[in-house]
């Protein structure tokens, strides 16, 4: 079943969230900023939206002119802030639409480096066919991540209606169908979205903890301890737990492991 939602940035500074929810909005995706600056309101916006029962996720506008480690560090820092602020974002979307850097050479590799540097964060890709085909050479390298696409139409999508897909994606998570919507409780235009993602399942916290531990264990190359010795398996997990770290695990492997474990844990 589809759900209605919006995405906002600093330009929608102070929504009246009870009114927004009463107007049929079920989720909101909030900008945390980009590679050059921060949305100073994102924590307050997220806390307020979550406080009235809206599902919250976040997005980060990627700047290809900024080195991948710096982009990833910014996203990790903001994700950590969300966790320490008792927020429960369902996903952190990689907003891929920067046209400032010319050419397509290296863009796919650049984005992969960012995604792989964020193994503990549930990522997704936001883009549009207008961008992905020419700027990302229609790469299928990221179709293991959920897709949130922009494709504007005059009226709200009908049941069963979908935009054209690209980049090897065969399934759509969210459709941003308008940039000029109207929602009670928000002044001015707002981006409108339809989500086809399933609502968060009711997996127990115990099972989620099992997944988190197995995600770390599955990185079979282990980790170097304080003495410089390589430890693996349970020894690696015990060491990682004492340090508060996670073993390096690529986003694609993490995603596939989660799918496997969610279907087999009892």
CSV table of C-alpha atoms in Angstrom, one decimal:
chain,number,residue,atom,x,y,z
A,1,UNK,CA,0.0,0.0,0.0
A,2,UNK,CA,1.3,3.4,-0.9
A,3,UNK,CA,1.8,6.3,1.5
A,4,UNK,CA,1.8,10.1,1.1
A,5,UNK,CA,4.8,12.1,2.1
A,6,UNK,CA,6.9,15.2,1.7
A,7,UNK,CA,10.5,16.3,1.7
A,8,UNK,CA,11.7,19.5,3.2
A,9,UNK,CA,14.8,21.6,3.7
A,10,UNK,CA,15.7,24.8,5.5
A,11,UNK,CA,13.3,26.6,3.2
A,12,UNK,CA,10.3,25.0,4.9
A,13,UNK,CA,11.5,26.3,8.3
A,14,UNK,CA,8.7,25.8,10.7
A,15,UNK,CA,5.9,23.4,9.5
A,16,UNK,CA,2.9,23.0,11.8
A,17,UNK,CA,3.4,19.3,12.1
A,18,UNK,CA,0.0,18.3,13.7
A,19,UNK,CA,-1.7,20.0,10.7
A,20,UNK,CA,0.7,18.4,8.2
A,21,UNK,CA,-0.2,15.0,9.7
A,22,UNK,CA,-3.9,15.8,9.7
A,23,UNK,CA,-3.7,16.6,6.0
A,24,UNK,CA,-2.8,12.9,5.3
A,25,UNK,CA,1.0,13.1,5.3
A,26,UNK,CA,2.6,9.9,6.8
A,27,UNK,CA,6.3,10.5,6.2
A,28,UNK,CA,8.8,13.3,5.8
A,29,UNK,CA,12.4,13.2,4.3
A,30,UNK,CA,14.5,16.0,5.7
A,31,UNK,CA,17.6,17.7,4.3
A,32,UNK,CA,20.6,17.6,6.6
A,33,UNK,CA,22.5,19.9,4.2
A,34,UNK,CA,25.2,19.1,1.6
A,35,UNK,CA,29.0,18.9,1.3
A,36,UNK,CA,29.4,22.6,1.9
A,37,UNK,CA,26.9,23.5,4.6
A,38,UNK,CA,24.3,22.2,7.0
A,39,UNK,CA,20.6,22.8,7.3
A,40,UNK,CA,20.6,24.4,10.7
A,41,UNK,CA,17.0,23.3,11.4
A,42,UNK,CA,17.2,19.6,10.5
A,43,UNK,CA,17.4,18.2,14.0
A,44,UNK,CA,14.4,20.4,15.2
A,45,UNK,CA,12.4,19.6,12.1
A,46,UNK,CA,13.1,15.8,12.6
A,47,UNK,CA,12.3,15.8,16.3
A,48,UNK,CA,9.1,17.8,15.7
A,49,UNK,CA,7.9,15.5,12.9
A,50,UNK,CA,8.8,12.4,14.8
A,51,UNK,CA,7.0,13.8,17.8
A,52,UNK,CA,3.6,13.7,16.0
A,53,UNK,CA,4.1,10.2,14.7
A,54,UNK,CA,5.5,10.9,11.2
A,55,UNK,CA,8.1,8.5,9.8
A,56,UNK,CA,11.3,10.4,9.3
A,57,UNK,CA,14.3,9.8,7.0
A,58,UNK,CA,17.1,12.1,5.9
A,59,UNK,CA,18.9,13.2,2.7
A,60,UNK,CA,22.2,14.7,1.9
A,61,UNK,CA,22.9,16.6,-1.3
A,62,UNK,CA,26.2,15.2,-2.6
A,63,UNK,CA,28.9,17.6,-4.0
A,64,UNK,CA,31.1,15.8,-6.5
A,65,UNK,CA,33.7,18.5,-6.1
A,66,UNK,CA,34.3,17.4,-2.5
A,67,UNK,CA,36.4,14.3,-1.8
A,68,UNK,CA,34.4,11.2,-1.0
A,69,UNK,CA,35.9,10.8,2.5
A,70,UNK,CA,34.8,14.3,3.5
A,71,UNK,CA,31.3,13.7,2.1
A,72,UNK,CA,31.0,10.4,4.0
A,73,UNK,CA,32.4,11.9,7.2
A,74,UNK,CA,29.7,14.7,7.1
A,75,UNK,CA,27.0,12.1,6.6
A,76,UNK,CA,28.3,9.9,9.4
A,77,UNK,CA,28.5,12.9,11.7
A,78,UNK,CA,24.9,13.9,11.0
A,79,UNK,CA,23.7,10.3,11.4
A,80,UNK,CA,25.4,10.1,14.7
A,81,UNK,CA,23.7,13.3,15.8
A,82,UNK,CA,20.4,11.8,14.9
A,83,UNK,CA,21.1,8.8,17.0
A,84,UNK,CA,22.3,10.8,20.0
A,85,UNK,CA,19.2,13.0,19.6
A,86,UNK,CA,16.9,9.9,20.0
A,87,UNK,CA,15.7,10.2,16.4
A,88,UNK,CA,14.9,7.1,14.5
A,89,UNK,CA,15.5,7.9,10.8
A,90,UNK,CA,14.6,4.9,8.6
A,91,UNK,CA,17.1,5.8,5.9
A,92,UNK,CA,19.8,8.3,4.7
A,93,UNK,CA,19.3,9.2,1.1
A,94,UNK,CA,22.2,10.0,-1.2
A,95,UNK,CA,21.0,13.0,-3.2
A,96,UNK,CA,22.7,12.5,-6.6
A,97,UNK,CA,22.0,15.5,-8.8
A,98,UNK,CA,25.0,17.8,-8.7
A,99,UNK,CA,25.7,19.2,-12.2
A,100,UNK,CA,28.6,21.5,-11.2
A,101,UNK,CA,31.3,18.9,-11.9
A,102,UNK,CA,31.7,18.4,-15.6
A,103,UNK,CA,31.8,15.0,-17.4
A,104,UNK,CA,30.9,11.5,-16.2
A,105,UNK,CA,34.4,10.1,-15.7
A,106,UNK,CA,34.9,9.0,-12.1
A,107,UNK,CA,31.4,9.8,-10.9
A,108,UNK,CA,30.4,6.2,-10.4
A,109,UNK,CA,33.6,5.4,-8.6
A,110,UNK,CA,33.2,8.5,-6.5
A,111,UNK,CA,29.7,7.6,-5.4
A,112,UNK,CA,30.7,4.0,-4.6
A,113,UNK,CA,33.5,5.2,-2.4
A,114,UNK,CA,31.0,7.4,-0.4
A,115,UNK,CA,28.5,4.5,-0.1
A,116,UNK,CA,31.2,2.0,1.0
A,117,UNK,CA,32.4,4.4,3.7
A,118,UNK,CA,29.0,4.3,5.4
A,119,UNK,CA,28.5,0.6,6.1
A,120,UNK,CA,26.4,1.1,9.3
A,121,UNK,CA,23.8,3.4,7.7
A,122,UNK,CA,20.8,2.3,5.7
A,123,UNK,CA,21.3,4.2,2.4
A,124,UNK,CA,19.2,4.9,-0.6
A,125,UNK,CA,19.7,6.8,-3.9
A,126,UNK,CA,17.7,9.9,-4.8
A,127,UNK,CA,18.0,11.0,-8.5
A,128,UNK,CA,16.1,11.3,-11.7
A,129,UNK,CA,16.3,9.8,-15.2
A,130,UNK,CA,17.2,13.3,-16.4
A,131,UNK,CA,20.3,13.2,-14.4
A,132,UNK,CA,21.3,9.5,-14.0
A,133,UNK,CA,21.4,8.6,-17.6
A,134,UNK,CA,23.7,11.4,-18.9
A,135,UNK,CA,25.7,12.2,-15.7
A,136,UNK,CA,26.0,8.7,-14.2
A,137,UNK,CA,26.2,6.9,-17.6
A,138,UNK,CA,23.0,5.1,-16.6
A,139,UNK,CA,25.1,3.0,-14.3
A,140,UNK,CA,23.5,-0.1,-12.6
A,141,UNK,CA,26.2,-0.2,-9.9
A,142,UNK,CA,23.8,1.0,-7.2
A,143,UNK,CA,20.6,-0.8,-8.0
A,144,UNK,CA,21.0,-2.9,-4.8
A,145,UNK,CA,20.0,0.3,-2.9
A,146,UNK,CA,16.4,1.6,-2.8
A,147,UNK,CA,15.5,4.2,-5.4
A,148,UNK,CA,13.8,7.5,-4.7
A,149,UNK,CA,13.2,9.2,-8.1
A,150,UNK,CA,12.0,12.6,-9.2
A,151,UNK,CA,9.6,12.5,-12.2
A,152,UNK,CA,7.0,15.3,-12.1
A,153,UNK,CA,3.4,15.0,-13.3
A,154,UNK,CA,0.4,17.4,-13.0
A,155,UNK,CA,-1.7,15.4,-10.6
A,156,UNK,CA,-1.1,12.9,-7.8
A,157,UNK,CA,-0.3,9.4,-9.1
A,158,UNK,CA,-3.1,6.9,-9.4
A,159,UNK,CA,-2.9,3.5,-7.9
A,160,UNK,CA,-0.6,1.3,-10.0
A,161,UNK,CA,0.9,4.3,-11.9
A,162,UNK,CA,4.7,4.4,-11.9
A,163,UNK,CA,7.4,6.5,-13.6
A,164,UNK,CA,10.0,4.9,-16.0
A,165,UNK,CA,13.0,3.3,-14.2
A,166,UNK,CA,16.6,3.5,-15.2
A,167,UNK,CA,20.1,2.5,-13.9
A,168,UNK,CA,19.2,-1.2,-13.6
A,169,UNK,CA,16.5,-0.6,-11.0
A,170,UNK,CA,13.5,-2.8,-11.3
A,171,UNK,CA,11.6,-1.6,-8.2
A,172,UNK,CA,10.8,1.9,-7.0
A,173,UNK,CA,10.8,2.9,-3.3
A,174,UNK,CA,9.6,6.5,-3.5
A,175,UNK,CA,8.3,8.7,-6.2
A,176,UNK,CA,8.8,12.5,-5.9
A,177,UNK,CA,6.0,13.4,-8.3
A,178,UNK,CA,5.8,17.2,-7.7
A,179,UNK,CA,7.9,20.1,-6.6
A,180,UNK,CA,5.0,22.5,-6.2
A,181,UNK,CA,2.6,20.7,-3.9
A,182,UNK,CA,0.4,22.2,-1.2
A,183,UNK,CA,0.1,20.8,2.3
A,184,UNK,CA,-1.9,22.3,5.2
A,185,UNK,CA,0.6,23.5,7.8
A,186,UNK,CA,3.4,24.4,5.4
A,187,UNK,CA,3.7,27.9,3.8
A,188,UNK,CA,4.4,27.8,0.1
A,189,UNK,CA,5.3,25.0,-2.3
A,190,UNK,CA,6.6,21.7,-1.0
A,191,UNK,CA,7.9,18.5,-2.7
A,192,UNK,CA,5.3,15.7,-2.8
A,193,UNK,CA,6.1,12.0,-2.6
A,194,UNK,CA,4.5,8.6,-2.7
A,195,UNK,CA,6.2,5.8,-0.9
A,196,UNK,CA,5.9,2.1,-2.0
A,197,UNK,CA,8.3,0.9,0.7
A,198,UNK,CA,6.9,-1.4,3.3
A,199,UNK,CA,6.5,0.2,6.8
A,200,UNK,CA,9.2,-0.9,9.3
A,201,UNK,CA,8.6,-4.4,10.3
A,202,UNK,CA,8.0,-5.5,13.9
A,203,UNK,CA,11.3,-7.4,14.3
A,204,UNK,CA,12.3,-7.7,17.9
A,205,UNK,CA,15.2,-5.6,19.3
A,206,UNK,CA,16.9,-8.9,20.1
A,207,UNK,CA,16.8,-10.0,16.5
A,208,UNK,CA,18.0,-6.6,15.4
A,209,UNK,CA,20.9,-6.9,17.8
A,210,UNK,CA,21.7,-10.3,16.3
A,211,UNK,CA,21.8,-8.8,12.8
A,212,UNK,CA,24.1,-6.0,14.0
A,213,UNK,CA,26.5,-8.5,15.5
A,214,UNK,CA,26.5,-10.7,12.4
A,215,UNK,CA,27.0,-7.8,10.2
A,216,UNK,CA,30.3,-7.2,12.0
A,217,UNK,CA,31.3,-10.9,12.1
A,218,UNK,CA,30.7,-11.4,8.3
A,219,UNK,CA,33.6,-9.2,7.5
A,220,UNK,CA,36.0,-12.1,7.5
A,221,UNK,CA,39.1,-10.1,7.1
A,222,UNK,CA,38.9,-9.2,10.8
A,223,UNK,CA,40.5,-6.1,12.4
A,224,UNK,CA,43.8,-5.1,13.8
A,225,UNK,CA,43.8,-4.8,17.6
A,226,UNK,CA,45.8,-2.3,19.7
A,227,UNK,CA,48.9,-4.4,19.4
A,228,UNK,CA,48.7,-4.5,15.6
A,229,UNK,CA,47.7,-8.2,15.6
A,230,UNK,CA,44.9,-9.3,13.2
A,231,UNK,CA,42.0,-10.9,15.0
A,232,UNK,CA,39.0,-12.5,13.3
A,233,UNK,CA,35.7,-14.2,14.2
A,234,UNK,CA,34.5,-14.0,17.8
A,235,UNK,CA,37.8,-12.5,18.9
A,236,UNK,CA,37.3,-9.7,16.4
A,237,UNK,CA,33.7,-9.2,17.5
A,238,UNK,CA,34.7,-9.1,21.2
A,239,UNK,CA,37.4,-6.6,20.4
A,240,UNK,CA,35.1,-4.4,18.3
A,241,UNK,CA,32.5,-4.4,21.0
A,242,UNK,CA,35.0,-3.1,23.6
A,243,UNK,CA,36.1,-0.3,21.2
A,244,UNK,CA,32.6,0.6,19.9
A,245,UNK,CA,33.7,0.1,16.3
A,246,UNK,CA,32.3,-1.8,13.4
A,247,UNK,CA,34.3,-4.0,11.0
A,248,UNK,CA,34.5,-2.6,7.5
A,249,UNK,CA,31.6,-4.0,5.4
A,250,UNK,CA,30.6,-2.7,2.0
A,251,UNK,CA,27.0,-1.3,1.7
A,252,UNK,CA,26.0,-3.9,-0.9
A,253,UNK,CA,27.2,-6.8,1.3
A,254,UNK,CA,25.4,-5.3,4.3
A,255,UNK,CA,22.2,-4.9,2.4
A,256,UNK,CA,22.2,-8.5,1.1
A,257,UNK,CA,23.1,-9.8,4.6
A,258,UNK,CA,20.2,-7.9,6.1
A,259,UNK,CA,17.8,-9.4,3.5
A,260,UNK,CA,19.1,-12.9,4.3
A,261,UNK,CA,18.9,-12.6,8.0
A,262,UNK,CA,15.5,-11.0,8.1
A,263,UNK,CA,14.2,-14.0,6.3
A,264,UNK,CA,15.8,-16.6,8.5
A,265,UNK,CA,16.0,-15.3,12.1
A,266,UNK,CA,13.5,-16.9,14.4
